Structures are given as structure tokens and as C-alpha cells.
């Protein structure tokens, strides 16, 4: 049995014309991404200030490599969020779907360099116990997922025609920002286990985003 | 790009910009032209004209829903092409899903122990009966069943095409299925076995 009460296309056009109220044009994706980043940045700064005060902003990084790694995280976050906003608008270049991979590769390279740095052998751990690494992992997932959900709200205002690409870029961005935020509460140690726990958390956030992309982002 | 096409696209961009401001005449011109252009484009990709018409309508609905995302500073064609591609992919996925759910019954033509199963006319009667039952539902419930169960639209798609809320559609389907179950039970003379 097939019942397909499809209206004629002419009737559909008429219905849509009747429904055509004025709409507010969406701002450019670059501007929307910037506003999103500023809002999240201010919220993060306010949280850090409320919890730890000003001292943490003045404290220097443990090494220049760790500092560079932090900037690479921020770049991954900012570029991922911007790429997701571009991908969410129909007709924008699909080249954006690889945008966050480049700063991510740089970040990974810096993290590996950190593990290899120093006169000693490869730094497997920084001497912390397992709980410490689980805490790192939990912080990145626990902070990255809510950020990704907030981001999805912004992306859904457009039409992400390639939702999986959009979600991966956005989730990489959100995860990277969560990790950059973590720096204020937890030193960025350069050890293999740290590296593994950070990148596993980031992969988890991006994978969940990719799996839920079509249902969450596509109207 | 030849001049005719460039001119046409410039009209489309102009009309869409006007439509964003609420100009219904421009919007009607745009949608009429788009339906012709999209249909022409899809017929080269999709052999079945019914499928092509489905996608044309999906594209028009999507254009309507996301018209606020069009930026007049950018060309119109890539914006439209992305929407057409998305809705074509959706059609292929939907068809793939339907094909996976369908089973081929190799023994459909052999004799079954149940005598009723051997009467094709009786089977036709059953189809007619179910169609009649569907027609007997209140319009809102019937529409909800047709969109969500027969056409397999998502709740969101159905809500957009009817203007009803997702909750209202869920309630309508629930009530419709309950009514159908009761009436079918009366028709068969015994309760339906739960799946």
C-alpha cells in the first residue's frame, strides 16, 4: 500500500509564498565565530578569575614548549570553531573541513617534542598517579562536550549540509578550547601519558560529535 | 558562465534578497523559477520523475527554511547547489533504508496452510480495508500517520511540512495507531499480536 498525498509543487510554492515573512539575515560565519569565541573566552576568563584570582594569569608556563603548545591548542580551537561556522552555511568552501587539522598537527608535534625534550630519556610520565590522568581526561570531556553542545545551537541556526565534517571541526575546536582552559587549573605536563590522555579525550569528543552530527545538526 | 545563465542567477540573487525583506512577489518568481531549474537538473541525475519531484519539493522547503543564510554578497548558485546535493543525498539514504527494511518473499506465490492467504482477492480486500481505515481517521491523525509512518519523514521534517509541533505529531500518531489497532482487531475478530 502506498499513499503519497504529495501536494503539487505549484501548491507548495503558493504555501511558501504566503508564509514568507521578512527574515533577519545571518551574520557572516567569520563574525559569528568570532562572537562565539569572545563570549566563551569571557566566560572562561570569568570562571578562572572567580576560582583562582589573578595570580594564575600572571604565572608563566613551565617551558617555552609548553607555552607554544598552549597557543597551538588555542589556534586549533579558534580555527575549528571558525571552520564549523563556515561549513554550516550552504555554498561555502568544503576546504574548511580540513582547517583544524593543521594547527592540531602542530600541537601534536609540539607535544611530542615536549616528551622528547631534555637530556634524559623519553618522559613516559610526570610522576603523577593514574587519578591525575583520569582527571585531565574527565576535564577535557566534561568541558568539551558542553561547549560542543552550545556550539551546535549556534550552527543549527544555519544549515550544515555536510553535518559530519561540520561536527568534527566544531568538536575538535571545542575540545581544544577545553584543553586550553584546563591549563589554568592543571599544568601542561609534557609526558607520553599526558599526551595520550589529552588526545584520547579530544578524539572521544570529536567521535561523539561525528556520530551525533546528522541527527543534531541537520534540520 | 554564459551571459544568459549569469543574468538568470543575478535575478535569483536579487529576488532572494528582496524575499528576505518580505517581498512576496519576488519570492514567488524565485520559487517558480527555481522549481523549473532544480527539476531540470535533477532529471539528469534521477531516473524516476517522482523521486525528482520529491527532491524538488524538499529543496524548495529547505530554501524557504534557510533563506536567512543566503548572503547577497556571494553568488547564488553554490548556495542552491549545496542544498540540492544535500536533499539528493537524503533521498538516496532514505531509499537505501527502505530497501534494507523490505524483504523479498520467495514463497509469496505458493499455497499456504492458511486458506485466507491463498486468496489474492482477499489480500486486496485487506489492503482496501486498511486504506479505508486510514481514510476514516480524523485528518490530523491521518496526515501524521502518512508523513511519519508511510513516507518515513523525521518528526522535524513532518513538523516543518505541516506547521504542527513535534509533540502534536507524536500525540496524533499515537492516537491514530491506537484507533487503527482497535478497528483492525474488530475487523480480524482477534487481538493483534504485539511485534
mmCIF file of C-alpha atoms in Angstrom:
data_model
loop_
_atom_site.group_PDB
_atom_site.id
_atom_site.type_symbol
_atom_site.label_atom_id
_atom_site.label_comp_id
_atom_site.label_asym_id
_atom_site.label_seq_id
_atom_site.Cartn_x
_atom_site.Cartn_y
_atom_site.Cartn_z
ATOM 1 C CA UNK A 1 0.000 0.000 0.000
ATOM 2 C CA UNK A 2 1.445 3.318 -0.978
ATOM 3 C CA UNK A 3 -0.273 6.506 -0.030
ATOM 4 C CA UNK A 4 1.625 9.601 -1.033
ATOM 5 C CA UNK A 5 -0.561 12.650 -0.629
ATOM 6 C CA UNK A 6 2.099 14.943 -2.021
ATOM 7 C CA UNK A 7 0.816 18.412 -2.798
ATOM 8 C CA UNK A 8 1.604 19.754 -6.241
ATOM 9 C CA UNK A 9 4.772 21.817 -6.451
ATOM 10 C CA UNK A 10 2.726 24.838 -7.536
ATOM 11 C CA UNK A 11 0.580 24.494 -4.397
ATOM 12 C CA UNK A 12 3.704 24.193 -2.273
ATOM 13 C CA UNK A 13 5.133 27.373 -3.823
ATOM 14 C CA UNK A 14 1.911 29.209 -3.017
ATOM 15 C CA UNK A 15 2.008 27.973 0.582
ATOM 16 C CA UNK A 16 5.624 29.044 0.980
ATOM 17 C CA UNK A 17 4.936 32.478 -0.529
ATOM 18 C CA UNK A 18 2.082 33.035 1.941
ATOM 19 C CA UNK A 19 4.444 32.087 4.754
ATOM 20 C CA UNK A 20 7.244 34.370 3.517
ATOM 21 C CA UNK A 21 7.663 36.851 6.318
ATOM 22 C CA UNK A 22 10.810 39.033 6.405
ATOM 23 C CA UNK A 23 13.822 37.281 7.891
ATOM 24 C CA UNK A 24 16.904 38.607 9.606
ATOM 25 C CA UNK A 25 19.927 37.675 7.538
ATOM 26 C CA UNK A 26 22.543 35.646 9.345
ATOM 27 C CA UNK A 27 25.799 37.459 10.002
ATOM 28 C CA UNK A 28 28.865 36.212 8.137
ATOM 29 C CA UNK A 29 30.267 32.972 9.588
ATOM 30 C CA UNK A 30 33.571 34.668 10.466
ATOM 31 C CA UNK A 31 31.795 37.281 12.572
ATOM 32 C CA UNK A 32 29.556 34.679 14.229
ATOM 33 C CA UNK A 33 32.545 32.504 15.067
ATOM 34 C CA UNK A 34 34.384 35.499 16.487
ATOM 35 C CA UNK A 35 31.417 36.481 18.659
ATOM 36 C CA UNK A 36 31.113 32.895 19.857
ATOM 37 C CA UNK A 37 34.801 32.749 20.730
ATOM 38 C CA UNK A 38 34.699 36.100 22.528
ATOM 39 C CA UNK A 39 31.658 35.014 24.555
ATOM 40 C CA UNK A 40 33.200 31.682 25.518
ATOM 41 C CA UNK A 41 36.570 33.334 26.196
ATOM 42 C CA UNK A 42 34.977 35.884 28.527
ATOM 43 C CA UNK A 43 33.010 33.186 30.340
ATOM 44 C CA UNK A 44 36.181 31.111 30.722
ATOM 45 C CA UNK A 45 38.208 34.098 31.957
ATOM 46 C CA UNK A 46 35.496 34.994 34.468
ATOM 47 C CA UNK A 47 35.418 31.407 35.745
ATOM 48 C CA UNK A 48 39.190 31.263 36.100
ATOM 49 C CA UNK A 49 39.234 34.612 37.873
ATOM 50 C CA UNK A 50 36.458 33.549 40.236
ATOM 51 C CA UNK A 51 38.219 30.309 41.130
ATOM 52 C CA UNK A 52 41.888 31.200 41.217
ATOM 53 C CA UNK A 53 42.116 35.004 41.146
ATOM 54 C CA UNK A 54 44.584 36.983 39.053
ATOM 55 C CA UNK A 55 47.701 35.077 40.003
ATOM 56 C CA UNK A 56 47.171 32.322 37.521
ATOM 57 C CA UNK A 57 47.101 34.783 34.594
ATOM 58 C CA UNK A 58 50.479 36.124 35.658
ATOM 59 C CA UNK A 59 52.094 32.747 36.183
ATOM 60 C CA UNK A 60 54.390 31.762 33.375
ATOM 61 C CA UNK A 61 54.390 28.440 31.587
ATOM 62 C CA UNK A 62 56.711 25.704 32.772
ATOM 63 C CA UNK A 63 58.673 25.868 29.497
ATOM 64 C CA UNK A 64 58.556 27.651 26.160
ATOM 65 C CA UNK A 65 57.489 24.401 24.538
ATOM 66 C CA UNK A 66 54.555 24.077 26.899
ATOM 67 C CA UNK A 67 53.641 27.700 26.167
ATOM 68 C CA UNK A 68 53.811 27.094 22.394
ATOM 69 C CA UNK A 69 51.696 24.002 22.853
ATOM 70 C CA UNK A 70 49.074 26.094 24.626
ATOM 71 C CA UNK A 71 48.965 28.565 21.756
ATOM 72 C CA UNK A 72 48.637 25.688 19.295
ATOM 73 C CA UNK A 73 45.633 24.457 21.323
ATOM 74 C CA UNK A 74 44.051 27.892 21.169
ATOM 75 C CA UNK A 75 44.696 28.073 17.418
ATOM 76 C CA UNK A 76 43.107 24.639 16.933
ATOM 77 C CA UNK A 77 40.113 25.780 18.961
ATOM 78 C CA UNK A 78 39.642 29.089 17.159
ATOM 79 C CA UNK A 79 40.172 27.634 13.680
ATOM 80 C CA UNK A 80 37.925 24.623 14.363
ATOM 81 C CA UNK A 81 35.092 26.850 15.572
ATOM 82 C CA UNK A 82 35.500 29.193 12.598
ATOM 83 C CA UNK A 83 35.605 26.270 10.150
ATOM 84 C CA UNK A 84 32.435 24.787 11.640
ATOM 85 C CA UNK A 85 30.602 28.092 11.217
ATOM 86 C CA UNK A 86 31.712 28.308 7.570
ATOM 87 C CA UNK A 87 30.766 24.694 6.842
ATOM 88 C CA UNK A 88 27.323 25.306 8.317
ATOM 89 C CA UNK A 89 26.440 27.778 5.571
ATOM 90 C CA UNK A 90 25.411 26.210 2.244
ATOM 91 C CA UNK A 91 27.778 27.026 -0.582
ATOM 92 C CA UNK A 92 30.851 27.835 1.491
ATOM 93 C CA UNK A 93 34.065 26.064 0.529
ATOM 94 C CA UNK A 94 34.443 22.487 1.691
ATOM 95 C CA UNK A 95 38.148 23.142 2.158
ATOM 96 C CA UNK A 96 37.165 24.280 5.647
ATOM 97 C CA UNK A 97 36.666 20.635 6.566
ATOM 98 C CA UNK A 98 40.428 20.197 6.971
ATOM 99 C CA UNK A 99 41.158 23.581 8.554
ATOM 100 C CA UNK A 100 41.601 22.461 12.170
ATOM 101 C CA UNK A 101 43.823 19.526 11.262
ATOM 102 C CA UNK A 102 46.826 21.792 10.561
ATOM 103 C CA UNK A 103 47.083 23.532 13.955
ATOM 104 C CA UNK A 104 46.210 20.174 15.527
ATOM 105 C CA UNK A 105 49.195 18.598 13.756
ATOM 106 C CA UNK A 106 51.402 21.428 15.004
ATOM 107 C CA UNK A 107 50.091 20.989 18.535
ATOM 108 C CA UNK A 108 50.719 17.251 18.381
ATOM 109 C CA UNK A 109 54.239 17.849 17.072
ATOM 110 C CA UNK A 110 54.944 20.299 19.906
ATOM 111 C CA UNK A 111 53.567 17.841 22.461
ATOM 112 C CA UNK A 112 55.764 15.056 21.100
ATOM 113 C CA UNK A 113 58.743 17.412 21.106
ATOM 114 C CA UNK A 114 57.972 18.160 24.749
ATOM 115 C CA UNK A 115 58.081 14.465 25.606
ATOM 116 C CA UNK A 116 61.444 14.134 23.893
ATOM 117 C CA UNK A 117 62.963 17.330 25.301
ATOM 118 C CA UNK A 118 65.608 17.404 27.985
ATOM 119 C CA UNK A 119 68.765 15.473 28.453
ATOM 120 C CA UNK A 120 67.080 12.385 29.873
ATOM 121 C CA UNK A 121 65.223 9.618 28.093
ATOM 122 C CA UNK A 122 61.668 9.833 26.779
ATOM 123 C CA UNK A 123 59.354 11.124 29.536
ATOM 124 C CA UNK A 124 56.653 8.486 29.936
ATOM 125 C CA UNK A 125 55.023 10.092 32.957
ATOM 126 C CA UNK A 126 55.471 13.185 35.058
ATOM 127 C CA UNK A 127 55.304 11.117 38.210
ATOM 128 C CA UNK A 128 51.594 11.652 38.844
ATOM 129 C CA UNK A 129 49.236 8.846 39.714
ATOM 130 C CA UNK A 130 46.523 7.414 37.492
ATOM 131 C CA UNK A 131 43.834 9.565 39.096
ATOM 132 C CA UNK A 132 45.608 12.690 37.853
ATOM 133 C CA UNK A 133 45.432 11.498 34.242
ATOM 134 C CA UNK A 134 41.800 10.486 34.620
ATOM 135 C CA UNK A 135 41.105 13.946 35.973
ATOM 136 C CA UNK A 136 42.680 15.508 32.844
ATOM 137 C CA UNK A 137 40.642 13.229 30.650
ATOM 138 C CA UNK A 138 37.449 13.972 32.550
ATOM 139 C CA UNK A 139 38.043 17.717 32.458
ATOM 140 C CA UNK A 140 38.519 17.791 28.689
ATOM 141 C CA UNK A 141 35.451 15.626 28.026
ATOM 142 C CA UNK A 142 33.355 17.293 30.719
ATOM 143 C CA UNK A 143 34.159 20.761 29.453
ATOM 144 C CA UNK A 144 34.461 19.954 25.724
ATOM 145 C CA UNK A 145 31.071 18.266 25.385
ATOM 146 C CA UNK A 146 29.046 21.169 26.856
ATOM 147 C CA UNK A 147 30.999 23.584 24.664
ATOM 148 C CA UNK A 148 30.201 21.412 21.636
ATOM 149 C CA UNK A 149 26.519 21.420 22.588
ATOM 150 C CA UNK A 150 26.491 25.218 22.856
ATOM 151 C CA UNK A 151 28.270 25.375 19.506
ATOM 152 C CA UNK A 152 25.673 23.055 17.944
ATOM 153 C CA UNK A 153 22.984 25.550 18.968
ATOM 154 C CA UNK A 154 24.784 28.243 17.000
ATOM 155 C CA UNK A 155 25.408 26.003 13.982
ATOM 156 C CA UNK A 156 21.803 24.842 13.816
ATOM 157 C CA UNK A 157 20.720 28.396 13.041
ATOM 158 C CA UNK A 158 22.203 27.776 9.594
ATOM 159 C CA UNK A 159 22.054 24.560 7.567
ATOM 160 C CA UNK A 160 25.129 22.357 7.935
ATOM 161 C CA UNK A 161 24.713 20.482 4.637
ATOM 162 C CA UNK A 162 27.727 18.307 5.498
ATOM 163 C CA UNK A 163 26.986 17.715 9.172
ATOM 164 C CA UNK A 164 29.744 15.206 9.914
ATOM 165 C CA UNK A 165 32.522 17.472 8.595
ATOM 166 C CA UNK A 166 30.983 20.397 10.445
ATOM 167 C CA UNK A 167 30.708 18.444 13.703
ATOM 168 C CA UNK A 168 34.260 17.135 13.539
ATOM 169 C CA UNK A 169 35.705 20.609 13.051
ATOM 170 C CA UNK A 170 33.472 22.070 15.737
ATOM 171 C CA UNK A 171 34.212 19.301 18.247
ATOM 172 C CA UNK A 172 37.953 19.497 17.633
ATOM 173 C CA UNK A 173 37.626 23.220 18.293
ATOM 174 C CA UNK A 174 35.548 22.734 21.431
ATOM 175 C CA UNK A 175 37.856 20.013 22.766
ATOM 176 C CA UNK A 176 40.947 22.095 22.082
ATOM 177 C CA UNK A 177 39.439 25.109 23.837
ATOM 178 C CA UNK A 178 38.538 22.927 26.818
ATOM 179 C CA UNK A 179 42.121 21.770 26.988
ATOM 180 C CA UNK A 180 43.468 25.314 26.722
ATOM 181 C CA UNK A 181 41.109 26.263 29.554
ATOM 182 C CA UNK A 182 42.422 23.343 31.627
ATOM 183 C CA UNK A 183 45.888 24.919 31.600
ATOM 184 C CA UNK A 184 44.699 27.372 34.261
ATOM 185 C CA UNK A 185 43.884 24.610 36.704
ATOM 186 C CA UNK A 186 46.380 21.992 35.789
ATOM 187 C CA UNK A 187 49.949 22.289 34.461
ATOM 188 C CA UNK A 188 50.509 21.226 30.884
ATOM 189 C CA UNK A 189 52.953 18.446 31.554
ATOM 190 C CA UNK A 190 54.881 17.069 28.692
ATOM 191 C CA UNK A 191 54.812 13.327 29.091
ATOM 192 C CA UNK A 192 53.626 10.449 26.933
ATOM 193 C CA UNK A 193 50.738 9.512 29.228
ATOM 194 C CA UNK A 194 49.572 13.129 29.396
ATOM 195 C CA UNK A 195 49.739 13.324 25.636
ATOM 196 C CA UNK A 196 47.777 10.088 25.290
ATOM 197 C CA UNK A 197 45.105 11.142 27.783
ATOM 198 C CA UNK A 198 44.661 14.569 26.121
ATOM 199 C CA UNK A 199 44.406 13.228 22.586
ATOM 200 C CA UNK A 200 42.163 10.325 23.611
ATOM 201 C CA UNK A 201 39.776 12.812 25.198
ATOM 202 C CA UNK A 202 39.870 15.007 22.095
ATOM 203 C CA UNK A 203 39.237 12.003 19.835
ATOM 204 C CA UNK A 204 36.317 10.954 22.022
ATOM 205 C CA UNK A 205 34.702 14.400 21.843
ATOM 206 C CA UNK A 206 35.183 14.535 18.040
ATOM 207 C CA UNK A 207 33.875 10.974 17.577
ATOM 208 C CA UNK A 208 30.735 11.562 19.615
ATOM 209 C CA UNK A 209 30.167 14.746 17.612
ATOM 210 C CA UNK A 210 30.601 12.913 14.310
ATOM 211 C CA UNK A 211 28.226 10.123 15.365
ATOM 212 C CA UNK A 212 25.511 12.519 16.503
ATOM 213 C CA UNK A 213 26.076 15.061 13.720
ATOM 214 C CA UNK A 214 23.286 14.253 11.305
ATOM 215 C CA UNK A 215 20.622 13.909 13.988
ATOM 216 C CA UNK A 216 21.744 17.010 15.853
ATOM 217 C CA UNK A 217 22.684 19.461 13.155
ATOM 218 C CA UNK A 218 20.584 18.679 10.119
ATOM 219 C CA UNK A 219 17.044 20.050 10.120
ATOM 220 C CA UNK B 1 29.414 31.094 -17.393
ATOM 221 C CA UNK B 2 27.361 32.298 -20.378
ATOM 222 C CA UNK B 3 25.529 35.616 -20.231
ATOM 223 C CA UNK B 4 22.042 34.100 -20.012
ATOM 224 C CA UNK B 5 22.948 32.000 -17.026
ATOM 225 C CA UNK B 6 24.759 34.849 -15.327
ATOM 226 C CA UNK B 7 21.775 37.096 -15.855
ATOM 227 C CA UNK B 8 19.393 34.460 -14.517
ATOM 228 C CA UNK B 9 21.488 33.947 -11.402
ATOM 229 C CA UNK B 10 21.741 37.644 -10.842
ATOM 230 C CA UNK B 11 17.912 37.764 -10.926
ATOM 231 C CA UNK B 12 17.719 34.928 -8.448
ATOM 232 C CA UNK B 13 20.106 36.664 -6.073
ATOM 233 C CA UNK B 14 18.157 39.903 -6.427
ATOM 234 C CA UNK B 15 14.814 38.188 -5.811
ATOM 235 C CA UNK B 16 16.126 36.272 -2.826
ATOM 236 C CA UNK B 17 17.456 39.494 -1.316
ATOM 237 C CA UNK B 18 14.038 41.066 -1.807
ATOM 238 C CA UNK B 19 12.352 37.961 -0.374
ATOM 239 C CA UNK B 20 14.495 38.191 2.745
ATOM 240 C CA UNK B 21 12.953 41.620 3.222
ATOM 241 C CA UNK B 22 9.443 40.178 2.857
ATOM 242 C CA UNK B 23 8.742 40.829 -0.875
ATOM 243 C CA UNK B 24 6.303 38.025 -1.701
ATOM 244 C CA UNK B 25 6.123 38.758 -5.457
ATOM 245 C CA UNK B 26 9.885 38.417 -5.818
ATOM 246 C CA UNK B 27 9.801 35.268 -3.731
ATOM 247 C CA UNK B 28 7.089 33.716 -5.856
ATOM 248 C CA UNK B 29 9.038 34.472 -9.038
ATOM 249 C CA UNK B 30 12.142 32.985 -7.469
ATOM 250 C CA UNK B 31 10.483 29.777 -6.268
ATOM 251 C CA UNK B 32 8.740 29.230 -9.607
ATOM 252 C CA UNK B 33 11.996 29.622 -11.494
ATOM 253 C CA UNK B 34 13.896 27.506 -9.007
ATOM 254 C CA UNK B 35 11.408 24.663 -9.236
ATOM 255 C CA UNK B 36 11.902 24.528 -13.010
ATOM 256 C CA UNK B 37 15.688 24.796 -12.808
ATOM 257 C CA UNK B 38 16.021 22.253 -9.994
ATOM 258 C CA UNK B 39 13.679 19.815 -11.728
ATOM 259 C CA UNK B 40 15.748 20.046 -14.915
ATOM 260 C CA UNK B 41 18.935 19.479 -13.015
ATOM 261 C CA UNK B 42 17.566 16.530 -11.057
ATOM 262 C CA UNK B 43 16.093 14.748 -14.023
ATOM 263 C CA UNK B 44 19.593 14.281 -15.312
ATOM 264 C CA UNK B 45 20.546 12.604 -12.026
ATOM 265 C CA UNK B 46 17.390 10.755 -11.043
ATOM 266 C CA UNK B 47 15.619 8.465 -13.473
ATOM 267 C CA UNK B 48 12.356 8.363 -11.596
ATOM 268 C CA UNK B 49 10.396 11.611 -12.155
ATOM 269 C CA UNK B 50 8.524 11.030 -8.882
ATOM 270 C CA UNK B 51 11.800 10.977 -6.981
ATOM 271 C CA UNK B 52 12.909 14.098 -8.805
ATOM 272 C CA UNK B 53 9.682 15.873 -7.851
ATOM 273 C CA UNK B 54 10.115 14.789 -4.225
ATOM 274 C CA UNK B 55 13.572 16.323 -4.164
ATOM 275 C CA UNK B 56 12.363 19.488 -5.919
ATOM 276 C CA UNK B 57 9.835 19.969 -3.126
ATOM 277 C CA UNK B 58 12.384 19.181 -0.429
ATOM 278 C CA UNK B 59 14.744 21.735 -1.969
ATOM 279 C CA UNK B 60 12.024 24.399 -2.053
ATOM 280 C CA UNK B 61 11.133 23.716 1.578
ATOM 281 C CA UNK B 62 14.794 23.908 2.572
ATOM 282 C CA UNK B 63 15.343 27.115 0.603
ATOM 283 C CA UNK B 64 12.364 28.537 2.471
ATOM 284 C CA UNK B 65 13.598 27.423 5.867
ATOM 285 C CA UNK B 66 17.170 28.636 5.469
ATOM 286 C CA UNK B 67 16.637 31.687 3.273
ATOM 287 C CA UNK B 68 18.161 33.790 6.066
ATOM 288 C CA UNK B 69 21.532 32.098 5.403
ATOM 289 C CA UNK B 70 21.872 33.480 1.882
ATOM 290 C CA UNK B 71 24.385 36.298 1.731
ATOM 291 C CA UNK B 72 23.738 38.671 -1.214
ATOM 292 C CA UNK B 73 27.458 39.403 -1.385
ATOM 293 C CA UNK B 74 28.062 35.817 -2.506
ATOM 294 C CA UNK B 75 26.934 34.006 -5.665
ATOM 295 C CA UNK B 76 23.561 32.279 -5.504
ATOM 296 C CA UNK B 77 24.426 29.079 -7.408
ATOM 297 C CA UNK B 78 26.787 27.433 -4.892
ATOM 298 C CA UNK B 79 24.273 28.118 -2.120
ATOM 299 C CA UNK B 80 21.490 26.455 -4.088
ATOM 300 C CA UNK B 81 23.720 23.629 -5.347
ATOM 301 C CA UNK B 82 24.697 22.689 -1.790
ATOM 302 C CA UNK B 83 21.024 22.431 -0.811
ATOM 303 C CA UNK B 84 20.206 20.317 -3.890
ATOM 304 C CA UNK B 85 23.141 17.989 -3.171
ATOM 305 C CA UNK B 86 22.101 17.593 0.452
ATOM 306 C CA UNK B 87 18.499 16.764 -0.385
ATOM 307 C CA UNK B 88 19.553 14.343 -3.155
ATOM 308 C CA UNK B 89 21.821 12.510 -0.702
ATOM 309 C CA UNK B 90 18.899 12.394 1.757
ATOM 310 C CA UNK B 91 16.726 10.757 -0.910
ATOM 311 C CA UNK B 92 19.351 8.102 -1.656
ATOM 312 C CA UNK B 93 19.757 7.379 2.044
ATOM 313 C CA UNK B 94 16.012 7.148 2.560
ATOM 314 C CA UNK B 95 15.710 4.762 -0.380
ATOM 315 C CA UNK B 96 18.611 2.683 0.936
ATOM 316 C CA UNK B 97 16.926 2.477 4.327
ATOM 317 C CA UNK B 98 13.631 1.422 2.770
ATOM 318 C CA UNK B 99 15.323 -1.230 0.652
ATOM 319 C CA UNK B 100 17.087 -2.637 3.694
ATOM 320 C CA UNK B 101 13.791 -2.873 5.537
ATOM 321 C CA UNK B 102 11.969 -4.585 2.677
ATOM 322 C CA UNK B 103 12.166 -8.366 2.460
ATOM 323 C CA UNK B 104 11.654 -10.429 -0.672
ATOM 324 C CA UNK B 105 9.220 -13.251 -0.020
ATOM 325 C CA UNK B 106 10.240 -16.038 -2.389
ATOM 326 C CA UNK B 107 7.271 -18.139 -1.384
ATOM 327 C CA UNK B 108 4.669 -15.491 -1.864
ATOM 328 C CA UNK B 109 3.052 -17.401 -4.712
ATOM 329 C CA UNK B 110 2.928 -20.877 -3.119
ATOM 330 C CA UNK B 111 -0.025 -22.336 -1.282
ATOM 331 C CA UNK B 112 -0.140 -21.685 2.447
ATOM 332 C CA UNK B 113 -1.931 -23.751 5.040
ATOM 333 C CA UNK B 114 -3.999 -20.741 5.992
ATOM 334 C CA UNK B 115 -6.770 -20.681 3.397
ATOM 335 C CA UNK B 116 -7.222 -16.972 3.668
ATOM 336 C CA UNK B 117 -3.667 -16.463 2.460
ATOM 337 C CA UNK B 118 -4.418 -18.225 -0.826
ATOM 338 C CA UNK B 119 -6.954 -15.721 -1.975
ATOM 339 C CA UNK B 120 -5.262 -12.839 -3.628
ATOM 340 C CA UNK B 121 -8.588 -11.094 -3.834
ATOM 341 C CA UNK B 122 -8.845 -11.368 -0.077
ATOM 342 C CA UNK B 123 -5.398 -9.823 0.234
ATOM 343 C CA UNK B 124 -6.538 -6.981 -1.980
ATOM 344 C CA UNK B 125 -9.588 -6.633 0.224
ATOM 345 C CA UNK B 126 -7.333 -6.334 3.254
ATOM 346 C CA UNK B 127 -5.362 -3.582 1.561
ATOM 347 C CA UNK B 128 -8.556 -1.790 0.713
ATOM 348 C CA UNK B 129 -9.754 -2.277 4.275
ATOM 349 C CA UNK B 130 -6.582 -0.767 5.713
ATOM 350 C CA UNK B 131 -6.754 2.116 3.271
ATOM 351 C CA UNK B 132 -10.394 2.658 4.289
ATOM 352 C CA UNK B 133 -9.423 2.569 7.946
ATOM 353 C CA UNK B 134 -6.773 5.174 7.286
ATOM 354 C CA UNK B 135 -9.268 7.340 5.471
ATOM 355 C CA UNK B 136 -11.642 7.027 8.405
ATOM 356 C CA UNK B 137 -9.138 8.664 10.748
ATOM 357 C CA UNK B 138 -9.502 12.350 11.580
ATOM 358 C CA UNK B 139 -7.496 14.431 9.070
ATOM 359 C CA UNK B 140 -4.781 15.419 11.534
ATOM 360 C CA UNK B 141 -4.151 11.839 12.655
ATOM 361 C CA UNK B 142 -4.256 10.538 9.093
ATOM 362 C CA UNK B 143 -1.757 13.145 7.946
ATOM 363 C CA UNK B 144 0.576 12.301 10.849
ATOM 364 C CA UNK B 145 0.497 8.578 10.002
ATOM 365 C CA UNK B 146 1.056 9.226 6.314
ATOM 366 C CA UNK B 147 4.017 11.522 6.881
ATOM 367 C CA UNK B 148 5.733 9.669 9.710
ATOM 368 C CA UNK B 149 4.886 6.029 9.041
ATOM 369 C CA UNK B 150 4.299 5.785 5.311
ATOM 370 C CA UNK B 151 6.618 8.433 3.957
ATOM 371 C CA UNK B 152 9.077 7.870 6.830
ATOM 372 C CA UNK B 153 9.755 11.560 7.365
ATOM 373 C CA UNK B 154 11.510 12.534 10.557
ATOM 374 C CA UNK B 155 9.469 14.309 13.212
ATOM 375 C CA UNK B 156 11.199 17.542 12.374
ATOM 376 C CA UNK B 157 10.544 17.233 8.637
ATOM 377 C CA UNK B 158 6.911 16.385 9.283
ATOM 378 C CA UNK B 159 6.586 19.282 11.700
ATOM 379 C CA UNK B 160 8.014 21.652 9.144
ATOM 380 C CA UNK B 161 5.796 20.476 6.339
ATOM 381 C CA UNK B 162 2.604 20.620 8.427
ATOM 382 C CA UNK B 163 3.340 23.534 10.704
ATOM 383 C CA UNK B 164 2.423 21.370 13.716
ATOM 384 C CA UNK B 165 4.702 20.890 16.699
ATOM 385 C CA UNK B 166 6.673 17.654 17.060
ATOM 386 C CA UNK B 167 4.757 16.856 20.237
ATOM 387 C CA UNK B 168 1.412 17.329 18.484
ATOM 388 C CA UNK B 169 2.543 14.972 15.717
ATOM 389 C CA UNK B 170 3.688 12.336 18.219
ATOM 390 C CA UNK B 171 0.343 12.503 20.008
ATOM 391 C CA UNK B 172 -1.556 12.326 16.708
ATOM 392 C CA UNK B 173 0.375 9.249 15.575
ATOM 393 C CA UNK B 174 -0.059 7.563 18.933
ATOM 394 C CA UNK B 175 -3.816 8.126 18.856
ATOM 395 C CA UNK B 176 -4.071 7.081 15.229
ATOM 396 C CA UNK B 177 -2.227 3.815 15.825
ATOM 397 C CA UNK B 178 -4.379 3.087 18.844
ATOM 398 C CA UNK B 179 -7.532 3.662 16.818
ATOM 399 C CA UNK B 180 -6.231 1.574 13.919
ATOM 400 C CA UNK B 181 -5.291 -1.252 16.253
ATOM 401 C CA UNK B 182 -8.767 -1.269 17.810
ATOM 402 C CA UNK B 183 -10.518 -1.164 14.458
ATOM 403 C CA UNK B 184 -8.267 -3.817 12.902
ATOM 404 C CA UNK B 185 -8.871 -6.061 15.884
ATOM 405 C CA UNK B 186 -12.581 -5.691 15.325
ATOM 406 C CA UNK B 187 -12.056 -6.465 11.623
ATOM 407 C CA UNK B 188 -9.988 -9.599 12.228
ATOM 408 C CA UNK B 189 -12.018 -10.775 15.158
ATOM 409 C CA UNK B 190 -8.972 -11.353 17.373
ATOM 410 C CA UNK B 191 -6.411 -9.140 19.071
ATOM 411 C CA UNK B 192 -3.325 -8.252 17.069
ATOM 412 C CA UNK B 193 -0.137 -9.862 18.233
ATOM 413 C CA UNK B 194 2.321 -7.311 19.505
ATOM 414 C CA UNK B 195 5.558 -7.077 17.497
#
